[in-house]
Short mmCIF file of C-alpha atoms and ligand atoms in Angstrom, two decimals:
data_model
loop_
_atom_site.label_atom_id
_atom_site.label_comp_id
_atom_site.label_asym_id
_atom_site.label_seq_id
_atom_site.Cartn_x
_atom_site.Cartn_y
_atom_site.Cartn_z
CA MET A 1 109.21 55.33 119.52
CA SER A 2 109.70 58.22 122.52
CA ASP A 3 112.59 59.71 124.08
CA ILE A 4 113.26 60.14 128.22
CA ARG A 5 113.95 62.27 129.97
CA LEU A 6 114.65 62.16 133.88
CA GLU A 7 115.20 65.51 135.74
CA GLY A 8 116.63 65.76 139.33
CA VAL A 9 114.47 62.40 140.03
CA SER A 10 114.90 61.18 144.06
CA LYS A 11 113.26 58.21 145.12
CA ARG A 12 113.56 58.22 149.56
CA TYR A 13 112.91 55.42 151.26
CA GLY A 14 113.24 56.59 155.19
CA ALA A 15 116.87 57.44 155.34
CA VAL A 16 118.23 55.35 152.21
CA ALA A 17 117.79 57.15 148.28
CA ALA A 18 117.34 54.74 146.08
CA ALA A 19 117.46 57.21 143.20
CA ASP A 20 119.64 60.49 143.97
CA GLU A 21 119.06 63.22 142.10
CA VAL A 22 118.93 61.30 138.73
CA ASP A 23 119.23 63.06 135.22
CA LEU A 24 119.08 61.37 132.59
CA ALA A 25 118.37 61.62 128.65
CA VAL A 26 117.48 58.64 126.40
CA ALA A 27 117.57 59.91 122.90
CA GLN A 28 114.38 58.31 120.17
CA GLY A 29 115.35 55.03 119.35
CA GLU A 30 118.47 54.88 121.82
CA PHE A 31 119.93 51.57 123.61
CA VAL A 32 121.05 52.41 127.34
CA THR A 33 122.00 50.28 130.26
CA ILE A 34 121.48 51.14 133.57
CA LEU A 35 124.94 49.27 135.23
CA GLY A 36 125.80 48.91 138.64
CA PRO A 37 125.70 46.64 141.61
CA SER A 38 123.15 45.18 143.41
CA GLY A 39 120.77 47.34 145.69
CA SER A 40 122.57 50.51 143.66
CA GLY A 41 118.54 51.86 142.50
CA LYS A 42 118.64 50.13 138.85
CA THR A 43 114.82 48.68 139.24
CA THR A 44 113.97 51.70 141.08
CA LEU A 45 114.61 54.18 138.37
CA LEU A 46 113.13 51.37 135.78
CA SER A 47 109.82 51.42 138.28
CA LEU A 48 110.10 55.06 138.52
CA ILE A 49 109.78 55.42 134.59
CA ALA A 50 107.42 52.52 134.48
CA GLY A 51 104.91 54.07 136.58
CA LEU A 52 104.81 51.43 138.87
CA ASN A 53 106.53 54.26 141.65
CA ARG A 54 106.34 58.01 141.80
CA PRO A 55 109.47 59.71 142.80
CA THR A 56 109.82 61.95 145.90
CA VAL A 57 111.06 64.44 144.13
CA GLY A 58 111.82 65.27 140.12
CA ARG A 59 110.10 65.19 137.00
CA ILE A 60 109.67 62.46 134.41
CA PHE A 61 108.99 62.86 130.25
CA ILE A 62 108.13 60.65 128.17
CA GLY A 63 107.92 61.86 124.41
CA GLY A 64 108.25 65.79 125.69
CA ARG A 65 105.13 64.90 127.89
CA ASP A 66 105.43 64.78 131.73
CA VAL A 67 104.48 61.49 132.76
CA THR A 68 105.55 61.71 136.35
CA ASP A 69 102.10 61.94 137.93
CA ALA A 70 100.53 59.93 134.96
CA PRO A 71 99.42 56.10 135.59
CA ALA A 72 101.10 53.03 134.32
CA GLN A 73 98.74 52.29 131.67
CA GLN A 74 98.91 55.49 130.30
CA ARG A 75 102.56 54.97 129.44
CA ASN A 76 102.76 52.46 126.70
CA ILE A 77 105.77 50.92 127.93
CA GLY A 78 106.77 47.37 127.43
CA LEU A 79 108.25 45.82 130.45
CA VAL A 80 110.64 42.12 130.99
CA PHE A 81 111.81 41.59 134.28
CA GLN A 82 114.14 38.15 135.10
CA SER A 83 111.35 36.49 136.38
CA TYR A 84 109.73 35.50 133.69
CA ALA A 85 106.17 36.35 135.03
CA LEU A 86 104.12 34.45 132.23
CA PHE A 87 100.19 32.96 133.10
CA PRO A 88 101.15 29.63 133.57
CA HIS A 89 97.71 28.33 132.96
CA MET A 90 98.08 30.36 129.14
CA THR A 91 99.17 29.33 125.88
CA VAL A 92 102.15 31.43 124.30
CA LEU A 93 99.82 32.80 122.44
CA GLU A 94 97.19 33.34 124.82
CA ASN A 95 100.34 35.51 127.02
CA VAL A 96 101.36 37.36 124.06
CA LEU A 97 97.50 38.06 122.93
CA PHE A 98 96.84 39.33 126.71
CA PRO A 99 98.46 42.87 126.46
CA LEU A 100 96.50 43.47 123.03
CA GLY A 101 93.28 42.18 124.95
CA VAL A 102 93.99 45.01 127.89
CA ARG A 103 94.02 47.82 124.83
CA LYS A 104 90.86 46.44 123.33
CA ILE A 105 92.61 44.79 120.24
CA GLY A 106 91.08 41.34 119.38
CA GLY A 107 89.99 39.10 116.62
CA ALA A 108 92.29 38.34 113.66
CA ALA A 109 94.08 41.30 113.82
CA ALA A 110 95.51 40.74 117.61
CA ARG A 111 96.06 37.25 116.24
CA THR A 112 97.82 38.49 113.24
CA GLN A 113 99.87 40.85 115.56
CA ALA A 114 101.01 38.12 118.39
CA LEU A 115 101.96 35.76 115.56
CA ASP A 116 104.20 38.68 113.96
CA ALA A 117 105.68 39.35 117.54
CA LEU A 118 106.53 35.15 118.19
CA LYS A 119 108.58 35.29 114.75
CA LEU A 120 110.55 38.18 115.72
CA VAL A 121 112.07 36.38 119.03
CA ARG A 122 111.82 33.13 116.98
CA LEU A 123 109.38 31.12 118.38
CA ASP A 124 106.72 30.59 115.63
CA GLY A 125 105.48 27.33 115.69
CA LEU A 126 105.37 27.34 119.49
CA GLN A 127 102.26 29.26 120.12
CA ASP A 128 100.01 26.26 121.46
CA ARG A 129 102.35 25.49 124.42
CA ARG A 130 101.87 26.09 127.74
CA PRO A 131 105.45 28.21 129.69
CA SER A 132 105.92 25.09 131.41
CA GLN A 133 106.54 22.93 128.34
CA LEU A 134 109.51 26.04 126.89
CA SER A 135 113.19 26.26 128.18
CA GLY A 136 113.80 29.29 130.06
CA GLY A 137 115.74 30.72 127.30
CA GLN A 138 112.10 30.37 125.60
CA GLN A 139 109.99 31.57 128.27
CA GLN A 140 111.99 34.76 128.08
CA ARG A 141 111.21 34.96 124.29
CA VAL A 142 107.51 34.89 125.40
CA ALA A 143 108.01 37.52 127.27
CA LEU A 144 109.92 39.80 124.72
CA ALA A 145 107.45 38.76 122.55
CA ARG A 146 104.59 40.06 125.13
CA ALA A 147 106.74 43.51 125.62
CA ILE A 148 107.13 44.23 122.14
CA VAL A 149 103.45 43.06 120.63
CA PHE A 150 101.38 45.93 121.40
CA LYS A 151 104.46 48.43 119.70
CA PRO A 152 105.12 50.21 122.95
CA ASP A 153 107.24 53.34 122.97
CA ILE A 154 109.95 52.33 125.09
CA LEU A 155 111.05 48.97 126.28
CA LEU A 156 112.31 48.44 129.74
CA LEU A 157 114.20 45.41 130.61
CA ASP A 158 115.23 44.76 134.50
CA GLU A 159 117.99 42.26 133.97
CA PRO A 160 116.00 39.87 131.29
CA LEU A 161 118.92 37.29 130.74
CA GLY A 162 119.59 36.98 134.49
CA ALA A 163 118.47 33.11 134.83
CA LEU A 164 119.78 32.39 131.90
CA ASP A 165 123.01 30.28 131.76
CA ARG A 166 126.09 32.14 130.28
CA LYS A 167 125.87 30.85 126.62
CA LEU A 168 121.76 31.40 126.42
CA ARG A 169 122.79 34.97 127.80
CA GLU A 170 125.39 35.58 125.00
CA GLU A 171 123.12 34.39 122.38
CA LEU A 172 120.05 36.35 123.24
CA GLN A 173 122.10 39.05 124.28
CA VAL A 174 122.62 38.84 120.17
CA GLU A 175 119.26 38.60 119.40
CA LEU A 176 118.08 41.44 121.65
CA LYS A 177 120.34 44.18 120.29
CA GLN A 178 119.23 42.79 116.77
CA LEU A 179 115.64 43.53 117.35
CA GLN A 180 116.17 46.12 119.56
CA ARG A 181 117.36 47.74 116.13
CA SER A 182 115.39 46.50 113.76
CA LEU A 183 112.12 47.72 115.77
CA GLY A 184 114.17 51.11 116.35
CA VAL A 185 112.56 51.20 120.37
CA THR A 186 113.91 52.95 123.05
CA THR A 187 115.47 51.10 125.40
CA LEU A 188 116.13 50.76 128.96
CA LEU A 189 118.12 48.09 130.04
CA VAL A 190 119.28 47.22 133.61
CA THR A 191 121.98 44.98 134.47
CA HIS A 192 125.11 44.22 136.54
CA ASP A 193 126.92 42.49 134.14
CA GLN A 194 129.48 44.69 133.09
CA GLU A 195 130.22 42.61 129.97
CA GLU A 196 126.07 42.73 128.71
CA ALA A 197 126.53 46.48 129.56
CA LEU A 198 129.40 46.87 127.00
CA SER A 199 128.19 44.63 124.24
CA LEU A 200 124.41 46.04 124.13
CA SER A 201 123.98 49.58 124.40
CA ASP A 202 125.06 53.25 123.00
CA ARG A 203 125.42 54.41 126.17
CA ILE A 204 125.53 53.31 129.80
CA MET A 205 124.59 55.09 132.81
CA VAL A 206 126.93 53.68 136.09
CA LEU A 207 125.06 54.09 139.28
CA ASP A 208 126.33 53.27 142.43
CA LYS A 209 124.14 54.28 145.89
CA GLY A 210 121.58 55.45 143.56
CA ARG A 211 123.80 58.55 142.18
CA THR A 212 124.80 58.57 138.65
CA GLN A 213 128.50 58.05 138.69
CA GLN A 214 129.00 58.40 134.33
CA VAL A 215 126.83 58.40 131.52
CA ALA A 216 129.15 57.76 128.44
CA ALA A 217 129.50 55.55 125.21
CA PRO A 218 130.66 52.10 126.47
CA ALA A 219 134.11 52.04 125.15
CA ASP A 220 134.55 56.08 126.72
CA ALA A 221 133.63 54.70 130.09
CA TYR A 222 135.74 51.98 130.21
CA LEU A 223 138.73 53.84 128.75
CA ARG A 224 138.21 57.00 130.24
CA PRO A 225 136.30 56.21 133.52
CA ALA A 226 134.68 59.21 135.85
CA ASN A 227 136.14 57.88 139.34
CA ARG A 228 137.79 54.54 140.47
CA PHE A 229 134.22 53.20 140.84
CA VAL A 230 133.64 53.48 137.71
CA ALA A 231 136.98 52.05 136.35
CA GLU A 232 136.73 49.25 138.92
CA PHE A 233 133.20 48.30 138.18
CA LEU A 234 133.55 47.80 134.63
CA GLY A 235 136.28 45.68 134.60
CA ILE A 236 140.00 45.11 135.69
CA ALA A 237 142.13 48.20 136.11
CA ASN A 238 145.53 48.83 137.18
CA PHE A 239 146.65 51.76 139.21
CA VAL A 240 149.62 53.39 138.60
CA GLY A 241 151.92 56.17 139.84
CA LEU A 242 152.16 59.11 137.67
CA ALA A 243 155.27 61.47 137.63
CA ASP A 244 153.47 64.16 139.22
CA GLY A 245 152.00 62.10 141.85
CA ARG A 246 148.12 61.54 140.55
CA THR A 247 147.01 58.02 140.11
CA GLY A 248 146.62 56.65 136.26
CA LEU A 249 144.63 53.61 135.32
CA VAL A 250 145.38 51.50 132.31
CA ARG A 251 143.85 48.71 131.34
CA PRO A 252 145.06 44.79 130.77
CA GLU A 253 144.86 44.88 127.44
CA ARG A 254 146.81 48.06 126.95
CA VAL A 255 149.93 46.27 129.05
CA ARG A 256 152.47 44.73 126.90
CA VAL A 257 154.52 41.84 127.99
CA ALA A 258 158.21 40.63 127.09
CA ALA A 259 161.02 39.04 127.74
CA ALA A 260 163.36 41.02 130.92
CA ASN A 261 166.24 40.62 127.95
CA ILE A 262 164.55 43.09 125.91
CA ASN A 263 165.55 46.74 126.20
CA GLY A 264 162.96 49.07 127.73
CA GLY A 265 160.03 48.32 129.96
CA ARG A 266 159.46 48.31 133.59
CA PRO A 267 160.69 45.02 135.46
CA ALA A 268 158.25 42.56 137.03
CA ARG A 269 157.56 39.00 137.77
CA VAL A 270 154.82 36.43 136.74
CA VAL A 271 152.85 35.49 139.40
CA GLU A 272 149.98 33.55 137.50
CA THR A 273 149.23 32.85 134.43
CA ILE A 274 145.51 31.84 133.30
CA TYR A 275 144.73 31.14 130.10
CA LEU A 276 140.84 32.24 128.42
CA GLY A 277 141.03 30.53 125.35
CA GLN A 278 142.22 33.24 122.62
CA MET A 279 143.40 35.06 125.38
CA VAL A 280 146.17 34.76 128.21
CA ARG A 281 145.66 36.96 131.62
CA TYR A 282 149.32 37.79 133.28
CA HIS A 283 149.20 38.49 136.98
CA LEU A 284 152.36 40.63 137.71
CA SER A 285 154.37 42.19 140.53
CA LEU A 286 156.32 45.47 139.29
CA VAL A 287 159.84 44.52 140.70
CA GLY A 288 160.84 46.70 143.63
CA GLU A 289 157.68 48.32 144.42
CA ALA A 290 155.10 45.24 145.13
CA VAL A 291 152.63 46.43 143.21
CA PRO A 292 149.94 43.82 141.51
CA LEU A 293 149.42 44.36 137.73
CA VAL A 294 147.15 42.74 135.16
CA ALA A 295 148.05 42.03 131.50
CA ALA A 296 145.71 40.71 129.15
CA LEU A 297 147.64 39.03 125.87
CA PRO A 298 146.41 37.52 122.78
CA PHE A 299 147.71 33.58 123.49
CA VAL A 300 149.69 33.03 120.43
CA GLY A 301 150.96 29.04 121.30
CA LYS A 302 153.36 30.06 123.98
CA ALA A 303 153.12 32.28 127.04
CA PHE A 304 155.20 33.16 130.00
CA ALA A 305 154.91 31.28 133.45
CA ALA A 306 154.88 31.54 137.36
CA GLY A 307 157.79 32.93 138.38
CA ASP A 308 159.21 34.18 134.79
CA GLU A 309 161.25 37.69 135.00
CA VAL A 310 159.48 39.94 132.51
CA ALA A 311 159.10 43.82 130.90
CA VAL A 312 156.22 45.56 131.44
CA SER A 313 155.42 48.93 129.52
CA TRP A 314 152.29 50.79 128.25
CA ASP A 315 152.38 54.01 126.05
CA THR A 316 151.08 57.31 127.73
CA ALA A 317 148.16 57.61 125.65
CA ASP A 318 146.82 54.70 127.40
CA ILE A 319 147.00 55.66 130.65
CA TRP A 320 143.96 57.65 132.01
CA PRO A 321 144.21 59.41 135.43
CA VAL A 322 141.91 58.94 137.89
CA ALA A 323 140.65 60.76 140.72
P1 ADP B 401 118.81 47.37 142.08
O1 ADP B 401 117.65 47.04 141.32
O2 ADP B 401 120.27 47.92 141.67
O3 ADP B 401 119.51 46.16 142.68
P2 ADP B 401 116.84 48.40 143.96
O4 ADP B 401 116.58 49.83 143.17
O5 ADP B 401 115.93 47.67 144.29
O6 ADP B 401 118.39 48.38 143.01
O7 ADP B 401 117.23 48.87 145.45
C1 ADP B 401 117.81 50.25 145.88
C2 ADP B 401 117.62 50.61 147.25
O8 ADP B 401 116.56 50.79 147.34
C3 ADP B 401 118.24 49.47 148.07
O9 ADP B 401 119.05 49.74 149.09
C4 ADP B 401 116.80 48.55 148.65
O10 ADP B 401 116.85 48.09 149.95
C5 ADP B 401 115.83 49.98 148.86
N1 ADP B 401 114.82 49.95 147.98
C6 ADP B 401 114.09 49.75 147.04
N2 ADP B 401 112.84 49.25 146.92
C7 ADP B 401 112.49 49.54 148.94
C8 ADP B 401 110.83 49.42 149.07
N3 ADP B 401 110.01 49.49 148.54
N4 ADP B 401 110.94 50.21 150.49
C9 ADP B 401 112.50 50.53 151.42
N5 ADP B 401 113.75 50.08 150.96
C10 ADP B 401 113.74 49.86 149.12
MG1 MG B 402 116.73 45.33 140.91
#
């Protein structure tokens, strides 16, 4: 286990700064997610930490050691990509044994270690299959076993669940979090999926155009975003005018919707009602201002319909000023 530190790391490709003066400190055993849209520089950052790529400027430290110029094989890092990148001609067990072989670990000890890793990702019994005989979720578990079998100091995961369907992705998210916690391995995950980032991580780093927008605990970034980009990337954001002329943000879960004849609140009209299982989402329009507003409430058997006049309100404590 090691901590990771980036100091002023930039990576330029001609005029493009894929990473732009990035500072980041990941504590030992911490689970940090790098969240950003496609092309924001997520893979670039991981590849710099993994040693697959060199920064144009800046330093990278792992476990306090400056590894900026160290080759990848000297960094003891477990890597998982979206494409499982398994060896198709090898069995599951042979795939997991591979990184041990590279490290000159063989024989019964290696076999035990590999089978233990397969058990951790719940693949015991499938060690003699080939990747083509496994489902996508199982293949990604093999990739995970192969990344942890040699007890890496750091685990780097680049959109590891991106190729899986939603239900499987959610299952594997839970398993991944449990595995990470039980191993205590310092983990950096990359994703463009805000729900995944918010649900898995101790902290998230939001990235746009190679630049850090915010590094914070999930709830802090969601409710107290550093800027408009973070506010909008992390979910639905309602922007409302404040008395002092600034703009404030209120999240849909913090908007109350009541019948229009109940005292208080601002008059609004329901534009659309969307059922989401246990929740109902209202798209609303503030009367007289034509300001769009989204509210998300638990569904308790009865909902307002499109066209209904309602009253909306929120606590001032739930408004967060955004630049
Ligand atoms: P992400 O993983 O967030 O989708 P990347 O790190 O892959 O983003 O890419 C960030 C930016 O750097 C993009 O504009 C991409 O086109 C550019 N880029 C990445 N790798 C290279 C490369 N080898 N040569 C030129 N440009 C690159
Ligand atoms: Mg990428």
